[in-house]
């Protein structure tokens, strides 16, 4: 009986490990947005889809608002367009206060309204953040 309980507990622990989202630690600063939030790109999460498109996690630390946001993003370097895939927002204590998935099930908390989030964006080639993203993902571009 005790061996069976250990096995069940072990399987539960392994399943829990894979169910919890993990944010990598290879964050590279790409600047500050207009509201003063510090923006970072996670180089460990970069997955190149083709020669012009990559998917990756970005983080925005907005200490003035008391939030840290993680945004899963697809970016096309030739068109300078990016698409938001998923947004997770945490308070400064690390508690999840809101999340939104563009591709499926969404949970909206603490006033996050899906209609306030545009899914596709076009940015200028001269934008400093855009240049930084391109330099980190495609260094020989």
JSON list of C-alpha atoms in Angstrom, two decimals:
[
{"chain": "A", "resi": 1, "resn": "UNK", "atom": "CA", "xyz": [0.00, 0.00, 0.00]},
{"chain": "A", "resi": 2, "resn": "UNK", "atom": "CA", "xyz": [2.80, 2.41, 0.91]},
{"chain": "A", "resi": 3, "resn": "UNK", "atom": "CA", "xyz": [4.64, 1.69, -2.38]},
{"chain": "A", "resi": 4, "resn": "UNK", "atom": "CA", "xyz": [1.45, 2.35, -4.32]},
{"chain": "A", "resi": 5, "resn": "UNK", "atom": "CA", "xyz": [0.95, 5.68, -2.56]},
{"chain": "A", "resi": 6, "resn": "UNK", "atom": "CA", "xyz": [4.55, 6.69, -3.33]},
{"chain": "A", "resi": 7, "resn": "UNK", "atom": "CA", "xyz": [4.06, 5.86, -7.00]},
{"chain": "A", "resi": 8, "resn": "UNK", "atom": "CA", "xyz": [0.83, 7.86, -7.15]},
{"chain": "A", "resi": 9, "resn": "UNK", "atom": "CA", "xyz": [2.50, 10.80, -5.41]},
{"chain": "A", "resi": 10, "resn": "UNK", "atom": "CA", "xyz": [5.48, 10.62, -7.78]},
{"chain": "A", "resi": 11, "resn": "UNK", "atom": "CA", "xyz": [3.23, 10.60, -10.86]},
{"chain": "A", "resi": 12, "resn": "UNK", "atom": "CA", "xyz": [1.24, 13.53, -9.46]},
{"chain": "A", "resi": 13, "resn": "UNK", "atom": "CA", "xyz": [4.45, 15.54, -8.79]},
{"chain": "A", "resi": 14, "resn": "UNK", "atom": "CA", "xyz": [5.79, 14.91, -12.30]},
{"chain": "A", "resi": 15, "resn": "UNK", "atom": "CA", "xyz": [2.44, 15.90, -13.84]},
{"chain": "A", "resi": 16, "resn": "UNK", "atom": "CA", "xyz": [2.36, 19.07, -11.73]},
{"chain": "A", "resi": 17, "resn": "UNK", "atom": "CA", "xyz": [5.86, 20.05, -12.86]},
{"chain": "A", "resi": 18, "resn": "UNK", "atom": "CA", "xyz": [4.84, 19.87, -16.53]},
{"chain": "A", "resi": 19, "resn": "UNK", "atom": "CA", "xyz": [1.56, 21.73, -15.93]},
{"chain": "A", "resi": 20, "resn": "UNK", "atom": "CA", "xyz": [3.17, 24.81, -14.35]},
{"chain": "A", "resi": 21, "resn": "UNK", "atom": "CA", "xyz": [4.35, 27.49, -16.83]},
{"chain": "A", "resi": 22, "resn": "UNK", "atom": "CA", "xyz": [8.06, 28.20, -16.53]},
{"chain": "A", "resi": 23, "resn": "UNK", "atom": "CA", "xyz": [9.57, 31.48, -17.60]},
{"chain": "A", "resi": 24, "resn": "UNK", "atom": "CA", "xyz": [13.22, 31.29, -18.57]},
{"chain": "A", "resi": 25, "resn": "UNK", "atom": "CA", "xyz": [16.00, 33.40, -17.15]},
{"chain": "A", "resi": 26, "resn": "UNK", "atom": "CA", "xyz": [17.80, 34.53, -20.29]},
{"chain": "A", "resi": 27, "resn": "UNK", "atom": "CA", "xyz": [16.03, 37.89, -20.47]},
{"chain": "A", "resi": 28, "resn": "UNK", "atom": "CA", "xyz": [17.69, 40.58, -22.60]},
{"chain": "A", "resi": 29, "resn": "UNK", "atom": "CA", "xyz": [16.64, 44.19, -22.23]},
{"chain": "A", "resi": 30, "resn": "UNK", "atom": "CA", "xyz": [15.14, 45.70, -25.38]},
{"chain": "A", "resi": 31, "resn": "UNK", "atom": "CA", "xyz": [14.17, 49.07, -23.96]},
{"chain": "A", "resi": 32, "resn": "UNK", "atom": "CA", "xyz": [11.30, 50.91, -22.36]},
{"chain": "A", "resi": 33, "resn": "UNK", "atom": "CA", "xyz": [7.80, 51.45, -23.69]},
{"chain": "A", "resi": 34, "resn": "UNK", "atom": "CA", "xyz": [5.90, 54.75, -23.73]},
{"chain": "A", "resi": 35, "resn": "UNK", "atom": "CA", "xyz": [4.40, 54.12, -20.27]},
{"chain": "A", "resi": 36, "resn": "UNK", "atom": "CA", "xyz": [7.82, 53.58, -18.69]},
{"chain": "A", "resi": 37, "resn": "UNK", "atom": "CA", "xyz": [7.66, 49.78, -18.43]},
{"chain": "A", "resi": 38, "resn": "UNK", "atom": "CA", "xyz": [10.96, 47.95, -18.96]},
{"chain": "A", "resi": 39, "resn": "UNK", "atom": "CA", "xyz": [10.68, 45.46, -21.83]},
{"chain": "A", "resi": 40, "resn": "UNK", "atom": "CA", "xyz": [12.70, 42.23, -22.10]},
{"chain": "A", "resi": 41, "resn": "UNK", "atom": "CA", "xyz": [13.04, 39.41, -24.64]},
{"chain": "A", "resi": 42, "resn": "UNK", "atom": "CA", "xyz": [13.65, 35.82, -23.55]},
{"chain": "A", "resi": 43, "resn": "UNK", "atom": "CA", "xyz": [16.33, 34.45, -25.88]},
{"chain": "A", "resi": 44, "resn": "UNK", "atom": "CA", "xyz": [15.83, 30.89, -24.59]},
{"chain": "A", "resi": 45, "resn": "UNK", "atom": "CA", "xyz": [12.23, 30.88, -25.81]},
{"chain": "A", "resi": 46, "resn": "UNK", "atom": "CA", "xyz": [12.94, 32.04, -29.38]},
{"chain": "A", "resi": 47, "resn": "UNK", "atom": "CA", "xyz": [11.68, 29.59, -31.97]},
{"chain": "A", "resi": 48, "resn": "UNK", "atom": "CA", "xyz": [12.30, 30.53, -35.60]},
{"chain": "A", "resi": 49, "resn": "UNK", "atom": "CA", "xyz": [9.40, 29.43, -37.78]},
{"chain": "A", "resi": 50, "resn": "UNK", "atom": "CA", "xyz": [10.99, 30.45, -41.08]},
{"chain": "A", "resi": 51, "resn": "UNK", "atom": "CA", "xyz": [13.66, 32.93, -42.22]},
{"chain": "A", "resi": 52, "resn": "UNK", "atom": "CA", "xyz": [11.49, 35.94, -41.30]},
{"chain": "A", "resi": 53, "resn": "UNK", "atom": "CA", "xyz": [9.23, 34.74, -38.47]},
{"chain": "A", "resi": 54, "resn": "UNK", "atom": "CA", "xyz": [9.96, 33.87, -34.85]},
{"chain": "A", "resi": 55, "resn": "UNK", "atom": "CA", "xyz": [7.86, 33.14, -31.75]},
{"chain": "A", "resi": 56, "resn": "UNK", "atom": "CA", "xyz": [9.13, 34.17, -28.31]},
{"chain": "A", "resi": 57, "resn": "UNK", "atom": "CA", "xyz": [8.24, 35.41, -24.83]},
{"chain": "A", "resi": 58, "resn": "UNK", "atom": "CA", "xyz": [8.53, 39.08, -23.92]},
{"chain": "A", "resi": 59, "resn": "UNK", "atom": "CA", "xyz": [8.26, 40.53, -20.42]},
{"chain": "A", "resi": 60, "resn": "UNK", "atom": "CA", "xyz": [7.18, 43.97, -19.33]},
{"chain": "A", "resi": 61, "resn": "UNK", "atom": "CA", "xyz": [8.01, 45.16, -15.81]},
{"chain": "A", "resi": 62, "resn": "UNK", "atom": "CA", "xyz": [5.66, 47.99, -14.95]},
{"chain": "A", "resi": 63, "resn": "UNK", "atom": "CA", "xyz": [6.52, 48.77, -11.34]},
{"chain": "A", "resi": 64, "resn": "UNK", "atom": "CA", "xyz": [4.53, 52.01, -11.42]},
{"chain": "A", "resi": 65, "resn": "UNK", "atom": "CA", "xyz": [1.35, 49.98, -12.07]},
{"chain": "A", "resi": 66, "resn": "UNK", "atom": "CA", "xyz": [2.52, 47.11, -9.84]},
{"chain": "A", "resi": 67, "resn": "UNK", "atom": "CA", "xyz": [2.46, 44.49, -12.60]},
{"chain": "A", "resi": 68, "resn": "UNK", "atom": "CA", "xyz": [4.73, 42.19, -14.57]},
{"chain": "A", "resi": 69, "resn": "UNK", "atom": "CA", "xyz": [3.38, 40.94, -17.87]},
{"chain": "A", "resi": 70, "resn": "UNK", "atom": "CA", "xyz": [4.53, 38.02, -19.99]},
{"chain": "A", "resi": 71, "resn": "UNK", "atom": "CA", "xyz": [3.49, 38.09, -23.64]},
{"chain": "A", "resi": 72, "resn": "UNK", "atom": "CA", "xyz": [3.95, 35.19, -26.05]},
{"chain": "A", "resi": 73, "resn": "UNK", "atom": "CA", "xyz": [4.52, 36.88, -29.40]},
{"chain": "A", "resi": 74, "resn": "UNK", "atom": "CA", "xyz": [4.99, 36.01, -33.08]},
{"chain": "A", "resi": 75, "resn": "UNK", "atom": "CA", "xyz": [7.06, 38.54, -35.04]},
{"chain": "A", "resi": 76, "resn": "UNK", "atom": "CA", "xyz": [7.73, 38.85, -38.77]},
{"chain": "A", "resi": 77, "resn": "UNK", "atom": "CA", "xyz": [10.89, 40.85, -39.45]},
{"chain": "A", "resi": 78, "resn": "UNK", "atom": "CA", "xyz": [10.14, 41.53, -43.12]},
{"chain": "A", "resi": 79, "resn": "UNK", "atom": "CA", "xyz": [6.71, 43.09, -42.53]},
{"chain": "A", "resi": 80, "resn": "UNK", "atom": "CA", "xyz": [7.42, 44.45, -39.00]},
{"chain": "A", "resi": 81, "resn": "UNK", "atom": "CA", "xyz": [4.16, 42.88, -37.80]},
{"chain": "A", "resi": 82, "resn": "UNK", "atom": "CA", "xyz": [3.70, 41.04, -34.56]},
{"chain": "A", "resi": 83, "resn": "UNK", "atom": "CA", "xyz": [0.83, 38.95, -33.26]},
{"chain": "A", "resi": 84, "resn": "UNK", "atom": "CA", "xyz": [-0.01, 38.46, -29.61]},
{"chain": "A", "resi": 85, "resn": "UNK", "atom": "CA", "xyz": [-0.63, 34.82, -28.76]},
{"chain": "A", "resi": 86, "resn": "UNK", "atom": "CA", "xyz": [-0.92, 34.78, -24.98]},
{"chain": "A", "resi": 87, "resn": "UNK", "atom": "CA", "xyz": [-0.70, 37.31, -22.13]},
{"chain": "A", "resi": 88, "resn": "UNK", "atom": "CA", "xyz": [-0.13, 36.50, -18.44]},
{"chain": "A", "resi": 89, "resn": "UNK", "atom": "CA", "xyz": [-0.11, 39.33, -15.91]},
{"chain": "A", "resi": 90, "resn": "UNK", "atom": "CA", "xyz": [1.20, 39.01, -12.36]},
{"chain": "A", "resi": 91, "resn": "UNK", "atom": "CA", "xyz": [1.31, 41.40, -9.43]},
{"chain": "A", "resi": 92, "resn": "UNK", "atom": "CA", "xyz": [4.66, 42.18, -7.81]},
{"chain": "A", "resi": 93, "resn": "UNK", "atom": "CA", "xyz": [4.12, 39.31, -5.33]},
{"chain": "A", "resi": 94, "resn": "UNK", "atom": "CA", "xyz": [4.06, 36.84, -8.23]},
{"chain": "A", "resi": 95, "resn": "UNK", "atom": "CA", "xyz": [0.33, 36.13, -8.08]},
{"chain": "A", "resi": 96, "resn": "UNK", "atom": "CA", "xyz": [-1.47, 35.69, -11.39]},
{"chain": "A", "resi": 97, "resn": "UNK", "atom": "CA", "xyz": [-3.97, 38.51, -11.75]},
{"chain": "A", "resi": 98, "resn": "UNK", "atom": "CA", "xyz": [-5.01, 38.01, -15.37]},
{"chain": "A", "resi": 99, "resn": "UNK", "atom": "CA", "xyz": [-4.45, 35.97, -18.47]},
{"chain": "A", "resi": 100, "resn": "UNK", "atom": "CA", "xyz": [-5.69, 35.98, -22.02]},
{"chain": "A", "resi": 101, "resn": "UNK", "atom": "CA", "xyz": [-5.14, 33.40, -24.77]},
{"chain": "A", "resi": 102, "resn": "UNK", "atom": "CA", "xyz": [-5.82, 34.59, -28.29]},
{"chain": "A", "resi": 103, "resn": "UNK", "atom": "CA", "xyz": [-5.83, 31.05, -29.64]},
{"chain": "A", "resi": 104, "resn": "UNK", "atom": "CA", "xyz": [-8.29, 29.42, -27.30]},
{"chain": "A", "resi": 105, "resn": "UNK", "atom": "CA", "xyz": [-9.69, 29.39, -23.79]},
{"chain": "A", "resi": 106, "resn": "UNK", "atom": "CA", "xyz": [-9.36, 32.65, -21.90]},
{"chain": "A", "resi": 107, "resn": "UNK", "atom": "CA", "xyz": [-9.64, 33.54, -18.26]},
{"chain": "A", "resi": 108, "resn": "UNK", "atom": "CA", "xyz": [-10.16, 37.22, -17.62]},
{"chain": "A", "resi": 109, "resn": "UNK", "atom": "CA", "xyz": [-9.45, 38.61, -14.15]},
{"chain": "A", "resi": 110, "resn": "UNK", "atom": "CA", "xyz": [-9.12, 42.00, -12.49]},
{"chain": "A", "resi": 111, "resn": "UNK", "atom": "CA", "xyz": [-10.57, 44.11, -15.26]},
{"chain": "A", "resi": 112, "resn": "UNK", "atom": "CA", "xyz": [-8.61, 42.63, -18.19]},
{"chain": "A", "resi": 113, "resn": "UNK", "atom": "CA", "xyz": [-11.04, 42.93, -21.09]},
{"chain": "A", "resi": 114, "resn": "UNK", "atom": "CA", "xyz": [-10.38, 40.97, -24.30]},
{"chain": "A", "resi": 115, "resn": "UNK", "atom": "CA", "xyz": [-11.66, 43.83, -26.48]},
{"chain": "A", "resi": 116, "resn": "UNK", "atom": "CA", "xyz": [-8.91, 46.09, -25.12]},
{"chain": "A", "resi": 117, "resn": "UNK", "atom": "CA", "xyz": [-6.20, 43.85, -26.60]},
{"chain": "A", "resi": 118, "resn": "UNK", "atom": "CA", "xyz": [-5.50, 44.12, -30.30]},
{"chain": "A", "resi": 119, "resn": "UNK", "atom": "CA", "xyz": [-4.10, 40.91, -31.71]},
{"chain": "A", "resi": 120, "resn": "UNK", "atom": "CA", "xyz": [-2.07, 42.22, -34.67]},
{"chain": "A", "resi": 121, "resn": "UNK", "atom": "CA", "xyz": [0.26, 45.16, -34.66]},
{"chain": "A", "resi": 122, "resn": "UNK", "atom": "CA", "xyz": [2.46, 46.89, -37.22]},
{"chain": "A", "resi": 123, "resn": "UNK", "atom": "CA", "xyz": [5.54, 48.74, -36.01]},
{"chain": "A", "resi": 124, "resn": "UNK", "atom": "CA", "xyz": [7.96, 51.09, -37.68]},
{"chain": "A", "resi": 125, "resn": "UNK", "atom": "CA", "xyz": [11.30, 49.77, -38.87]},
{"chain": "A", "resi": 126, "resn": "UNK", "atom": "CA", "xyz": [12.85, 52.78, -37.10]},
{"chain": "A", "resi": 127, "resn": "UNK", "atom": "CA", "xyz": [11.30, 51.81, -33.76]},
{"chain": "A", "resi": 128, "resn": "UNK", "atom": "CA", "xyz": [14.10, 51.12, -31.24]},
{"chain": "A", "resi": 129, "resn": "UNK", "atom": "CA", "xyz": [12.32, 48.08, -29.74]},
{"chain": "A", "resi": 130, "resn": "UNK", "atom": "CA", "xyz": [11.82, 46.57, -33.20]},
{"chain": "A", "resi": 131, "resn": "UNK", "atom": "CA", "xyz": [15.51, 47.03, -34.01]},
{"chain": "A", "resi": 132, "resn": "UNK", "atom": "CA", "xyz": [16.52, 45.46, -30.69]},
{"chain": "A", "resi": 133, "resn": "UNK", "atom": "CA", "xyz": [14.28, 42.43, -31.26]},
{"chain": "A", "resi": 134, "resn": "UNK", "atom": "CA", "xyz": [15.73, 41.94, -34.74]},
{"chain": "A", "resi": 135, "resn": "UNK", "atom": "CA", "xyz": [19.30, 42.30, -33.43]},
{"chain": "A", "resi": 136, "resn": "UNK", "atom": "CA", "xyz": [18.80, 39.71, -30.69]},
{"chain": "A", "resi": 137, "resn": "UNK", "atom": "CA", "xyz": [16.93, 37.15, -32.81]},
{"chain": "A", "resi": 138, "resn": "UNK", "atom": "CA", "xyz": [18.65, 37.68, -36.17]},
{"chain": "A", "resi": 139, "resn": "UNK", "atom": "CA", "xyz": [22.10, 39.10, -35.26]},
{"chain": "A", "resi": 140, "resn": "UNK", "atom": "CA", "xyz": [23.41, 38.99, -38.86]},
{"chain": "A", "resi": 141, "resn": "UNK", "atom": "CA", "xyz": [20.32, 40.62, -40.36]}
]
